[in-house]
């Protein structure tokens, strides 16, 4: 058992430390860092923008880079929050509360330093959880049959729609629209075309890249143009000397970092709960248990370290259900699964056993990437601050260009470019109507698998629905899903009635 | 759009989409539960979406109201579409220049000088990264 682990970690080291993977890891975390720093550019847009680029490299390398972007943004996001009171990412909004007051009282350097340390600690904690718990979880899931899979996905989708901002009913509607979009193309069982309207380009299903870029990239640009204004910012100068926090600040941060890491990991494992929820919860917990709650909001170091370690832990822990069960917790993880599918790897519990080099290489690359981020973050702080001052009106045409070139390069098809425009319009409509796009993407990815497993289960039981509840694990998932749905309905209508 | 109107519109759209999906699913065979045809899942999902849409009409989403931003909406979509139309006829440099110009028009205060600079910069970047670096077989000019 222990020997296995050592061998696996050695395998991971070998894969992660290969020249190409280190290079892509570095590229990923750097891009992530930049995206995180820039207000108005989200990590979903960034990852979908770079998804086509990863077609040219092996699956492991592709995931190493995409994952790097994801956790890199968690580091970068806090920089803009602390220095300028502008959250670079939604998850780092809570860091503004105490990070910016620290800047105002001349402690910006210390805040940035301790944030980097907290982020690193949170990530490493969750990576170790991944190392120790993912393989046993996957081997349990290996025994799952079609009914268990179906019920687990139903639970995942219900949980994803409940945890969105705004009303859960709209989250459910988003999931359903995603499931319906997932139907488009050839039906695998009968070979019949469904909802393709003679468009040859969607016979294999709607391109996930076109969908994600439209929903996240284009929509984001439309709603940000002329609004995000960073022209008034001036690059400040930082040197390492005035960044080291005092010993007292360090020792006061140890416990919040630990609590944040544990909480963040727990939230990250849950389907549907994103990194933002983790950081907000960590902040609330710290404030509640603090002996001096009155200093929160005025530059309390705990108010920076706990949420930062929490959102980084959540970002890493989200890989646990994604890589072991094939169930993505949020839209980013759905894109990761999309990348796996593109490379012909079926997501699910077999990923660890059948492609150990991918799993362990990826896990070790998380450690490598976080180390790079820790090292890069602090000495290069002046560069990150300068990046913040790139005006958005020069940035967004470039982003738009990368989006269209990226999607065009997948099949060299201009129809895919039109699809991006179409889903951009759809995404903007959903944005105006306050439908969350993340559950939609989740539904889109899981849709085909959900249908296939349900069909298989019904085939096995000759059309007996009771089969789904006769198997205890499947029944358990369904009961929890049902309770959640009941709770949604209760919450939506009880108070008004 | 007021928050009340927003949820009524949302619910109606869901019901319409759901209804349409159900209607369309009858084009495909339904099969039986033990042997589901291609029409079964869309029919079920359509019904579910319509039902959820009905309930959505009665919730009140909180949050600030959002005005439709017509200019960025139109210009960004036009820019993307024009790129799609021109990348194979004008070539990558022509399409790149056009998308940059059109995207800049999404904002009212775009200056000509910075737009020209951005066009030059993006064309150079596209040449270095995509043509030389990744050797993507773009059509380079309208004649080639």
Coordinates of C-alpha atoms in Angstrom, one line a residue:
Chain A
X1 CA 0.0 0.0 0.0
X2 CA 2.7 2.4 1.1
X3 CA 5.0 1.2 -1.7
X4 CA 2.2 1.8 -4.2
X5 CA 1.9 5.3 -3.0
X6 CA 5.6 5.9 -3.2
X7 CA 5.7 4.4 -6.7
X8 CA 2.8 6.5 -7.8
X9 CA 4.3 9.7 -6.5
X10 CA 7.6 8.9 -8.2
X11 CA 5.7 8.3 -11.4
X12 CA 4.0 11.7 -10.9
X13 CA 7.3 13.4 -10.3
X14 CA 8.7 11.9 -13.4
X15 CA 5.7 13.1 -15.5
X16 CA 5.3 16.5 -13.8
X17 CA 9.0 17.3 -14.0
X18 CA 9.4 16.5 -17.7
X19 CA 10.5 19.6 -19.7
X20 CA 7.3 20.0 -21.6
X21 CA 5.0 19.7 -18.6
X22 CA 7.1 22.1 -16.5
X23 CA 6.9 24.6 -19.3
X24 CA 3.2 24.3 -19.7
X25 CA 2.7 24.5 -16.0
X26 CA 4.7 27.7 -15.8
X27 CA 2.7 29.1 -18.8
X28 CA -0.6 28.1 -17.1
X29 CA 0.1 29.6 -13.7
X30 CA 1.5 32.8 -15.3
X31 CA -1.5 33.2 -17.5
X32 CA -3.7 32.4 -14.5
X33 CA -1.9 35.0 -12.3
X34 CA -2.4 37.6 -15.0
X35 CA -6.0 36.8 -15.6
X36 CA -6.6 36.8 -11.9
X37 CA -5.0 40.2 -11.5
X38 CA -7.0 41.7 -14.4
X39 CA -10.5 42.9 -13.4
X40 CA -13.1 42.0 -16.0
X41 CA -11.4 38.9 -17.3
X42 CA -12.6 35.7 -15.6
X43 CA -10.9 32.4 -15.4
X44 CA -13.7 30.6 -17.3
X45 CA -13.2 32.9 -20.3
X46 CA -9.4 32.3 -20.0
X47 CA -9.6 28.6 -19.8
X48 CA -12.1 28.3 -22.7
X49 CA -9.9 30.6 -24.7
X50 CA -6.9 28.4 -24.2
X51 CA -8.7 25.1 -24.5
X52 CA -8.1 24.8 -28.3
X53 CA -4.4 25.4 -27.8
X54 CA -4.2 22.2 -25.7
X55 CA -5.3 20.1 -28.7
X56 CA -1.8 20.2 -29.9
X57 CA -0.3 18.6 -26.8
X58 CA -0.8 15.3 -24.9
X59 CA -3.8 15.1 -22.5
X60 CA -1.6 15.3 -19.3
X61 CA 0.1 18.5 -20.5
X62 CA -3.2 20.0 -21.5
X63 CA -4.7 19.5 -18.1
X64 CA -1.5 20.6 -16.3
X65 CA -1.8 23.9 -18.1
X66 CA -5.6 24.4 -17.8
X67 CA -5.4 23.5 -14.1
X68 CA -2.5 25.9 -13.7
X69 CA -4.7 28.8 -15.1
X70 CA -7.4 27.9 -12.6
X71 CA -5.4 27.9 -9.4
X72 CA -3.2 30.7 -10.7
X73 CA -6.2 33.0 -10.8
X74 CA -6.8 32.3 -7.2
X75 CA -3.5 33.8 -6.3
X76 CA -3.7 36.7 -8.7
X77 CA -7.3 37.6 -7.8
X78 CA -6.3 38.8 -4.3
X79 CA -3.7 41.2 -5.6
X80 CA -6.2 43.6 -7.1
X81 CA -8.4 43.2 -4.1
X82 CA -5.7 44.1 -1.6
X83 CA -4.1 47.0 -3.5
X84 CA -7.1 48.7 -5.2
X85 CA -10.2 47.3 -3.6
X86 CA -11.2 45.8 -7.0
X87 CA -11.7 42.1 -6.8
X88 CA -9.9 40.5 -9.8
X89 CA -12.1 37.4 -9.4
X90 CA -15.5 36.9 -7.5
X91 CA -13.8 34.7 -5.0
X92 CA -11.4 37.4 -3.9
X93 CA -14.1 40.0 -3.3
X94 CA -14.1 39.1 0.4
X95 CA -10.4 39.8 0.6
X96 CA -11.1 43.4 -0.2
X97 CA -12.8 43.7 3.2
X98 CA -9.6 43.5 5.2
X99 CA -6.9 43.5 2.5
X100 CA -7.7 47.0 1.3
X101 CA -7.7 48.5 4.8
X102 CA -4.3 46.9 5.4
X103 CA -3.1 48.8 2.2
X104 CA -4.5 52.0 3.5
X105 CA -2.6 51.6 6.8
X106 CA 0.6 51.1 4.9
X107 CA 0.7 47.3 5.2
X108 CA 0.1 46.4 1.6
X109 CA 3.3 44.5 1.3
X110 CA 2.7 42.4 4.4
X111 CA -0.9 41.7 3.2
X112 CA 0.4 40.4 -0.2
X113 CA 3.1 38.3 1.3
X114 CA 0.9 36.6 3.9
X115 CA -1.8 36.1 1.2
X116 CA 0.6 34.2 -0.9
X117 CA 1.7 32.1 2.0
X118 CA -1.9 31.4 2.9
X119 CA -2.8 30.5 -0.7
X120 CA 0.1 28.1 -0.8
X121 CA -0.8 26.5 2.4
X122 CA -4.4 26.0 1.4
X123 CA -3.5 24.5 -1.9
X124 CA -0.9 22.1 -0.5
X125 CA -3.4 20.9 2.1
X126 CA -6.0 20.1 -0.5
X127 CA -3.4 18.5 -2.8
X128 CA -2.5 16.1 0.0
X129 CA -6.2 15.3 0.5
X130 CA -6.3 14.5 -3.2
X131 CA -3.3 12.2 -2.9
X132 CA -4.7 10.2 0.0
X133 CA -8.4 10.2 -0.7
X134 CA -8.8 10.2 -4.5
X135 CA -7.5 6.6 -5.1
X136 CA -9.7 4.9 -2.5
X137 CA -12.7 7.0 -3.6
X138 CA -12.1 5.9 -7.2
X139 CA -11.9 2.3 -6.2
X140 CA -15.3 2.5 -4.4
X141 CA -16.7 4.2 -7.5
X142 CA -15.3 1.5 -9.7
X143 CA -18.0 -0.8 -8.4
X144 CA -20.8 1.7 -9.3
X145 CA -23.1 0.6 -12.0
X146 CA -25.4 2.5 -14.3
X147 CA -28.1 3.3 -11.7
X148 CA -25.5 4.6 -9.2
X149 CA -24.0 6.8 -11.9
X150 CA -27.3 8.1 -12.9
X151 CA -28.4 9.0 -9.4
X152 CA -25.0 10.5 -8.5
X153 CA -25.2 12.8 -11.5
X154 CA -28.8 13.8 -10.7
X155 CA -27.5 14.7 -7.2
X156 CA -24.6 16.6 -8.6
X157 CA -26.8 18.6 -10.9
X158 CA -29.4 19.4 -8.2
X159 CA -26.6 20.5 -5.9
X160 CA -25.0 22.6 -8.6
X161 CA -28.3 24.5 -9.2
X162 CA -29.0 25.0 -5.5
X163 CA -25.7 26.7 -4.7
X164 CA -25.8 29.3 -7.4
X165 CA -26.3 33.0 -6.6
X166 CA -29.9 33.9 -6.9
X167 CA -33.0 31.7 -6.9
X168 CA -32.3 27.9 -7.1
X169 CA -35.3 27.4 -9.4
X170 CA -33.5 29.4 -12.0
X171 CA -30.4 27.3 -11.4
X172 CA -32.5 24.2 -12.1
X173 CA -33.8 25.8 -15.3
X174 CA -30.2 26.5 -16.3
X175 CA -29.3 22.9 -15.8
X176 CA -32.3 21.8 -17.9
X177 CA -31.4 24.1 -20.7
X178 CA -27.8 22.7 -20.6
X179 CA -29.2 19.1 -20.6
X180 CA -31.3 20.0 -23.7
X181 CA -28.3 21.6 -25.5
X182 CA -26.4 18.3 -24.7
X183 CA -29.0 16.4 -26.7
X184 CA -28.1 18.1 -30.0
X185 CA -26.3 15.8 -32.4
X186 CA -26.2 12.1 -33.0
X187 CA -28.1 10.0 -30.5
X188 CA -25.5 7.3 -29.6
X189 CA -28.1 4.5 -29.2
X190 CA -30.1 4.9 -32.4
X191 CA -27.8 6.9 -34.6
X192 CA -30.6 9.4 -35.2
X193 CA -29.9 13.2 -35.5
X194 CA -31.6 15.2 -32.8
X195 CA -32.1 18.9 -33.0
X196 CA -29.3 19.4 -35.5
X197 CA -31.4 21.2 -38.1
X198 CA -29.2 19.9 -40.9
X199 CA -26.1 21.8 -39.6
X200 CA -23.4 19.3 -40.3
X201 CA -21.1 20.9 -37.7
X202 CA -23.2 19.9 -34.8
X203 CA -23.7 16.3 -35.8
X204 CA -21.1 15.3 -33.2
X205 CA -22.8 17.6 -30.7
X206 CA -22.3 21.3 -30.0
X207 CA -18.6 22.1 -29.6
X208 CA -18.0 22.7 -25.9
X209 CA -15.4 25.3 -26.8
X210 CA -17.8 27.3 -28.8
X211 CA -20.4 27.1 -26.1
X212 CA -18.1 28.0 -23.3
X213 CA -16.5 30.8 -25.2
X214 CA -19.8 32.3 -26.1
X215 CA -21.4 31.9 -22.7
X216 CA -18.4 33.1 -20.7
X217 CA -16.1 35.0 -23.0
X218 CA -18.4 37.0 -25.3
X219 CA -21.0 37.7 -22.6
X220 CA -18.3 38.9 -20.2
X221 CA -17.0 41.3 -22.9
X222 CA -20.4 42.7 -23.8
X223 CA -21.2 43.4 -20.2
X224 CA -17.8 44.9 -19.4
X225 CA -17.1 47.1 -22.4
X226 CA -17.0 50.8 -21.3
X227 CA -17.5 49.8 -17.7
X228 CA -14.3 48.4 -16.4
X229 CA -12.1 51.4 -16.1
X230 CA -8.6 51.1 -14.7
X231 CA -7.2 54.2 -16.3
X232 CA -6.9 56.1 -13.0
X233 CA -4.6 53.5 -11.4
X234 CA -0.9 54.2 -10.8
X235 CA 1.6 51.4 -10.5
X236 CA 3.1 51.5 -7.0
X237 CA 6.6 50.3 -6.3
X238 CA 7.1 47.4 -3.9
X239 CA 10.3 46.0 -2.6
X240 CA 10.7 42.7 -0.8
X241 CA 12.1 44.5 2.3
X242 CA 8.8 46.2 3.3
X243 CA 6.8 43.0 2.6
X244 CA 7.8 40.7 5.4
X245 CA 5.0 40.4 8.0
X246 CA 5.8 40.7 11.7
X247 CA 6.2 37.5 13.7
X248 CA 3.1 38.4 15.6
X249 CA 1.1 38.6 12.3
X250 CA 2.5 35.3 11.2
X251 CA 1.6 33.4 14.4
X252 CA -1.8 35.0 14.4
X253 CA -2.4 33.6 10.9
X254 CA -1.5 29.9 11.5
X255 CA -4.9 28.8 12.9
X256 CA -7.0 30.8 10.4
X257 CA -5.0 29.3 7.6
X258 CA -5.6 25.8 8.9
X259 CA -9.3 26.4 9.4
X260 CA -9.6 28.0 6.0
X261 CA -7.8 25.0 4.4
X262 CA -10.1 22.5 6.0
X263 CA -13.3 24.4 5.3
X264 CA -12.2 25.2 1.7
X265 CA -11.4 21.6 1.0
X266 CA -14.8 20.5 2.3
X267 CA -16.6 23.1 0.2
X268 CA -14.4 22.3 -2.8
X269 CA -15.3 18.6 -2.8
X270 CA -19.1 19.3 -2.8
X271 CA -20.5 19.5 -6.2
X272 CA -21.7 22.9 -7.3
X273 CA -20.1 24.9 -4.5
X274 CA -17.5 27.1 -6.1
X275 CA -14.4 28.9 -4.7
X276 CA -16.4 32.1 -3.9
X277 CA -18.6 30.2 -1.4
X278 CA -15.5 28.8 0.3
X279 CA -13.9 32.2 0.8
X280 CA -17.1 33.8 2.1
X281 CA -17.7 31.0 4.5
X282 CA -14.2 31.1 5.8
X283 CA -14.4 34.8 6.4
X284 CA -17.7 34.5 8.2
X285 CA -16.3 31.7 10.4
X286 CA -13.2 33.7 11.4
X287 CA -15.3 36.7 12.3
X288 CA -17.7 34.6 14.4
X289 CA -15.0 32.8 16.5
X290 CA -12.6 35.8 16.8
X291 CA -12.1 37.2 20.2
X292 CA -11.8 40.6 18.6
X293 CA -14.5 40.7 15.9
X294 CA -14.5 44.5 15.9
X295 CA -11.2 44.7 14.0
X296 CA -12.6 42.8 11.1
X297 CA -13.1 45.2 8.2
X298 CA -10.3 47.4 9.5
X299 CA -7.4 45.3 8.4
X300 CA -7.5 42.1 10.4
X301 CA -4.9 39.7 9.0
X302 CA -7.2 36.8 9.8
X303 CA -9.8 38.2 7.4
X304 CA -7.2 37.9 4.6
X305 CA -5.5 34.7 5.3
X306 CA -8.6 32.5 6.1
X307 CA -10.5 33.2 2.9
X308 CA -7.4 33.0 0.8
X309 CA -6.4 29.6 2.1
X310 CA -10.0 28.5 1.7
X311 CA -10.5 29.5 -1.9
X312 CA -7.2 27.9 -2.9
X313 CA -8.0 24.7 -1.0
X314 CA -11.4 24.7 -2.7
X315 CA -9.9 25.1 -6.1
X316 CA -7.6 22.1 -5.6
X317 CA -10.2 19.9 -3.8
X318 CA -12.6 20.4 -6.7
X319 CA -10.4 18.0 -8.6
X320 CA -11.3 15.1 -6.2
X321 CA -14.8 14.4 -7.5
X322 CA -13.8 15.4 -11.0
X323 CA -11.0 13.0 -11.4
X324 CA -12.4 10.1 -9.3
X325 CA -16.1 10.1 -10.2
X326 CA -16.1 12.1 -13.4
X327 CA -18.6 14.5 -11.8
X328 CA -17.4 18.1 -12.2
X329 CA -18.2 20.4 -9.2
X330 CA -18.3 23.6 -11.2
X331 CA -18.0 25.0 -14.7
X332 CA -14.2 25.0 -14.6
X333 CA -14.2 21.4 -13.8
X334 CA -16.7 20.8 -16.5
X335 CA -14.2 22.3 -18.9
X336 CA -11.5 20.0 -17.6
X337 CA -13.7 17.0 -18.3
X338 CA -14.3 18.5 -21.7
X339 CA -10.5 18.6 -22.3
X340 CA -10.3 14.9 -21.2
X341 CA -13.1 13.9 -23.5
X342 CA -11.4 15.8 -26.4
X343 CA -8.3 13.7 -25.8
X344 CA -10.4 10.5 -25.9
X345 CA -10.2 9.8 -22.1
X346 CA -13.5 8.8 -20.6
X347 CA -13.8 10.7 -17.3
X348 CA -14.7 8.5 -14.3
X349 CA -13.2 6.2 -11.7
X350 CA -11.1 4.5 -14.3
X351 CA -9.0 7.6 -14.9
X352 CA -6.7 6.9 -12.0
X353 CA -6.2 3.2 -12.7
X354 CA -6.0 3.3 -16.5
X355 CA -4.0 6.5 -16.9
X356 CA -2.0 6.7 -13.7
X357 CA 0.6 8.9 -15.4
X358 CA -2.1 11.5 -16.1
X359 CA -3.5 11.5 -12.6
X360 CA -0.3 11.4 -10.6
X361 CA 1.5 13.7 -13.0
X362 CA -1.3 16.2 -12.6
X363 CA -1.3 16.0 -8.8
X364 CA 2.5 16.5 -8.6
X365 CA 2.2 19.4 -11.1
X366 CA -0.2 21.1 -8.6
X367 CA 2.6 21.1 -6.1
X368 CA 5.0 22.3 -8.7
X369 CA 2.6 25.0 -9.9
X370 CA 1.9 26.3 -6.4
X371 CA 5.6 26.4 -5.7
X372 CA 6.1 28.4 -8.9
X373 CA 3.3 30.8 -7.9
X374 CA 4.6 31.3 -4.4
X375 CA 8.0 32.1 -5.8
X376 CA 6.8 34.2 -8.7
X377 CA 4.1 36.1 -6.8
X378 CA 6.1 38.0 -4.4
X379 CA 9.3 39.1 -6.2
X380 CA 7.3 40.0 -9.3
X381 CA 4.7 42.0 -7.6
X382 CA 5.6 45.3 -9.4
X383 CA 4.9 43.5 -12.7
X384 CA 1.5 42.2 -11.6
X385 CA 0.6 45.7 -10.5
X386 CA 1.7 47.1 -13.8
X387 CA -0.5 44.6 -15.6
X388 CA -3.4 46.0 -13.7
X389 CA -3.0 49.3 -15.5
X390 CA -3.5 47.8 -19.0
X391 CA -6.6 49.7 -20.1
X392 CA -9.6 47.4 -20.8
X393 CA -10.4 49.2 -24.1
X394 CA -7.2 47.8 -25.5
X395 CA -7.6 44.5 -23.8
X396 CA -11.0 43.4 -24.9
X397 CA -10.4 43.5 -28.7
X398 CA -7.4 41.3 -28.1
X399 CA -9.4 38.8 -26.0
X400 CA -12.1 38.8 -28.6
X401 CA -9.5 38.0 -31.3
X402 CA -8.0 35.2 -29.3
X403 CA -11.5 33.7 -28.8
X404 CA -12.3 33.6 -32.5
X405 CA -8.9 32.4 -33.6
X406 CA -9.0 29.7 -30.9
X407 CA -12.4 28.4 -31.9
X408 CA -11.6 28.6 -35.6
X409 CA -8.4 26.6 -35.2
X410 CA -10.3 23.5 -33.8
X411 CA -11.8 22.5 -37.0
X412 CA -10.8 25.3 -39.3
X413 CA -14.5 25.9 -39.6
X414 CA -16.1 29.4 -39.8
X415 CA -19.4 27.8 -38.7
X416 CA -17.8 27.4 -35.2
X417 CA -17.1 31.1 -35.2
X418 CA -20.8 31.8 -35.9
X419 CA -21.7 29.4 -33.1
X420 CA -19.6 31.5 -30.7
X421 CA -21.5 34.6 -31.7
X422 CA -24.8 32.7 -31.3
X423 CA -24.0 31.5 -27.8
X424 CA -22.6 34.9 -27.0
X425 CA -26.1 36.3 -27.7
X426 CA -27.7 33.5 -25.8
X427 CA -25.3 34.1 -22.9
X428 CA -26.1 37.8 -22.8
X429 CA -29.8 37.1 -22.7
X430 CA -29.3 34.6 -19.8
X431 CA -27.2 37.3 -18.1
X432 CA -29.9 39.9 -18.5
X433 CA -32.5 37.5 -17.1
X434 CA -30.2 36.4 -14.3
X435 CA -29.7 32.8 -15.2
X436 CA -26.4 31.4 -14.1
X437 CA -24.4 30.0 -17.0
X438 CA -22.3 27.7 -14.8
X439 CA -25.0 25.1 -14.1
X440 CA -25.9 25.2 -17.8
X441 CA -22.4 24.1 -18.8
X442 CA -22.5 21.4 -16.1
X443 CA -25.8 20.1 -17.5
X444 CA -24.4 20.2 -21.0
X445 CA -21.3 18.1 -20.1
X446 CA -23.2 15.6 -18.0
X447 CA -26.3 15.4 -20.2
X448 CA -25.1 12.7 -22.6
X449 CA -23.7 10.6 -19.8
X450 CA -26.8 11.0 -17.8
X451 CA -29.0 9.8 -20.6
X452 CA -26.7 6.9 -21.4
X453 CA -26.6 5.6 -17.9
X454 CA -30.4 6.0 -17.4
X455 CA -31.0 4.1 -20.6
X456 CA -28.6 1.4 -19.6
X457 CA -30.2 1.1 -16.2
X458 CA -33.6 0.8 -17.7
X459 CA -32.4 -1.8 -20.2
X460 CA -31.0 -3.9 -17.4
X461 CA -34.1 -3.7 -15.3
X462 CA -36.4 -4.0 -18.4
X463 CA -38.1 -0.7 -17.7
X464 CA -38.5 -1.0 -14.0
X465 CA -38.0 2.4 -12.4
X466 CA -37.8 0.7 -8.9
X467 CA -34.4 -0.6 -9.9
X468 CA -32.9 2.9 -9.2
X469 CA -34.1 2.7 -5.6
X470 CA -33.5 -0.9 -4.9
X471 CA -29.8 -0.4 -5.0
X472 CA -28.9 1.3 -1.7
X473 CA -26.2 3.6 -2.9
X474 CA -28.3 4.8 -5.8
X475 CA -31.3 5.2 -3.5
X476 CA -29.2 7.3 -1.1
X477 CA -28.1 9.7 -3.8
X478 CA -31.7 10.1 -5.0
X479 CA -33.1 10.7 -1.5
X480 CA -30.5 13.4 -0.9
X481 CA -31.4 15.0 -4.3
X482 CA -35.1 14.8 -3.5
X483 CA -34.6 16.5 -0.1
X484 CA -32.6 19.3 -1.8
X485 CA -35.4 19.8 -4.4
X486 CA -38.0 19.9 -1.6
X487 CA -35.9 22.4 0.2
X488 CA -35.6 24.6 -3.0
X489 CA -39.4 24.6 -3.4
X490 CA -39.9 25.3 0.3
X491 CA -37.4 28.2 0.3
X492 CA -38.8 29.7 -2.9
X493 CA -42.5 29.8 -2.0
X494 CA -43.0 29.3 1.7
X495 CA -42.1 32.8 2.9
X496 CA -44.4 34.5 0.5
X497 CA -47.4 32.2 1.0
Chain B
X1 CA -36.5 45.7 -16.9
X2 CA -38.0 45.5 -13.5
X3 CA -37.2 42.5 -11.4
X4 CA -40.8 41.3 -11.6
X5 CA -41.0 41.5 -15.4
X6 CA -37.6 39.8 -15.6
X7 CA -38.8 36.6 -13.9
X8 CA -42.1 36.6 -15.8
X9 CA -40.1 36.8 -19.1
X10 CA -37.7 34.2 -17.8
X11 CA -40.5 31.8 -16.9
X12 CA -42.3 32.3 -20.2
X13 CA -39.2 31.7 -22.2
X14 CA -38.5 28.5 -20.3
X15 CA -42.1 27.3 -20.9
X16 CA -41.9 28.2 -24.6
X17 CA -38.5 26.4 -25.1
X18 CA -39.8 23.4 -23.1
X19 CA -43.0 23.2 -25.1
X20 CA -41.1 23.4 -28.3
X21 CA -38.7 20.6 -27.3
X22 CA -41.6 18.4 -26.4
X23 CA -43.4 19.2 -29.7
X24 CA -40.2 18.5 -31.6
X25 CA -39.5 15.3 -29.7
X26 CA -42.5 13.6 -31.3
X27 CA -40.5 13.6 -34.5
X28 CA -38.3 10.9 -32.9
X29 CA -39.5 7.6 -31.7
X30 CA -40.4 7.4 -28.0
X31 CA -39.8 3.7 -27.4
X32 CA -40.6 2.2 -24.0
X33 CA -39.0 2.6 -20.7
X34 CA -37.1 -0.7 -21.1
X35 CA -36.0 0.3 -24.6
X36 CA -35.9 4.1 -24.8
X37 CA -36.1 5.8 -28.2
X38 CA -34.3 9.0 -29.1
X39 CA -37.5 11.0 -28.4
X40 CA -37.9 10.0 -24.7
X41 CA -35.3 12.2 -23.1
X42 CA -36.1 15.4 -24.9
X43 CA -39.8 14.9 -24.2
X44 CA -39.1 14.4 -20.5
X45 CA -36.6 17.3 -20.3
X46 CA -39.0 19.6 -22.2
X47 CA -41.9 18.9 -19.8
X48 CA -39.6 19.4 -16.8
X49 CA -38.3 22.8 -18.2
X50 CA -41.8 24.0 -18.9
X51 CA -42.9 23.1 -15.3
X52 CA -39.9 24.8 -13.8
X53 CA -40.5 27.8 -16.1
X54 CA -44.1 28.0 -14.7
X55 CA -42.8 28.3 -11.2
X56 CA -40.0 30.7 -12.2
X57 CA -42.7 33.2 -13.2
X58 CA -43.7 33.6 -9.5
X59 CA -40.3 34.2 -7.9
X60 CA -38.8 37.6 -7.5
X61 CA -35.1 37.7 -8.2
X62 CA -33.4 40.3 -6.2
X63 CA -30.6 42.5 -7.6
X64 CA -30.1 45.6 -9.6
X65 CA -31.9 46.0 -12.8
X66 CA -29.8 45.7 -15.9
X67 CA -30.4 47.8 -19.0
X68 CA -29.7 46.1 -22.4
X69 CA -26.4 47.4 -23.7
X70 CA -27.3 47.6 -27.3
X71 CA -24.1 49.1 -28.7
X72 CA -21.6 46.6 -27.2
X73 CA -24.0 43.7 -27.8
X74 CA -24.4 44.6 -31.5
X75 CA -20.8 45.5 -32.2
X76 CA -19.2 42.5 -30.5
X77 CA -21.6 40.1 -32.2
X78 CA -21.0 41.8 -35.6
X79 CA -17.3 41.7 -35.0
X80 CA -17.3 37.9 -34.4
X81 CA -19.6 37.2 -37.3
X82 CA -17.6 39.3 -39.7
X83 CA -14.4 37.5 -38.6
X84 CA -16.2 34.2 -39.4
X85 CA -17.1 35.5 -42.9
X86 CA -13.8 37.0 -43.8
X87 CA -11.2 34.6 -42.3
X88 CA -11.4 32.3 -45.3
X89 CA -11.8 35.0 -48.0
X90 CA -9.7 38.0 -46.9
X91 CA -7.2 35.9 -45.0
X92 CA -6.2 36.1 -41.3
X93 CA -4.6 39.6 -41.4
X94 CA -7.6 41.2 -43.1
X95 CA -10.0 39.4 -40.6
X96 CA -7.8 40.4 -37.7
X97 CA -7.8 44.0 -38.7
X98 CA -11.6 44.0 -39.2
X99 CA -12.4 42.4 -35.9
X100 CA -10.2 44.9 -34.0
X101 CA -11.8 47.9 -35.7
X102 CA -15.4 46.6 -35.2
X103 CA -14.7 45.6 -31.6
X104 CA -13.3 49.1 -30.9
X105 CA -16.6 50.6 -32.2
X106 CA -18.3 48.9 -29.3
X107 CA -17.1 51.8 -27.2
X108 CA -17.9 55.4 -28.1
X109 CA -14.5 56.9 -27.2
X110 CA -12.2 54.9 -29.4
X111 CA -9.5 57.0 -30.9
X112 CA -8.2 56.3 -34.4
X113 CA -4.6 56.4 -33.4
X114 CA -4.8 53.8 -30.7
X115 CA -6.9 51.6 -32.9
X116 CA -4.3 51.7 -35.7
X117 CA -1.6 50.9 -33.2
X118 CA -3.7 48.0 -31.8
X119 CA -4.3 46.6 -35.4
X120 CA -0.5 46.7 -36.1
X121 CA 0.2 45.1 -32.7
X122 CA -2.4 42.3 -33.0
X123 CA -1.4 41.5 -36.6
X124 CA 2.3 41.2 -35.6
X125 CA 1.2 39.0 -32.6
X126 CA -1.0 36.8 -34.8
X127 CA 1.9 36.4 -37.2
X128 CA 4.4 35.5 -34.5
X129 CA 2.2 33.2 -32.3
X130 CA -0.2 31.5 -34.7
X131 CA 1.5 31.6 -38.1
X132 CA 5.2 31.2 -37.2
X133 CA 4.9 29.7 -33.7
X134 CA 2.0 27.2 -34.0
X135 CA 2.3 27.1 -37.8
X136 CA -1.5 27.1 -38.2
X137 CA -2.3 26.9 -41.9
X138 CA -4.2 30.2 -42.1
X139 CA -4.9 31.8 -45.5
X140 CA -2.6 34.8 -45.3
X141 CA -3.9 37.1 -48.0
X142 CA -7.0 37.4 -50.3
X143 CA -5.0 36.1 -53.2
X144 CA -3.0 33.2 -51.7

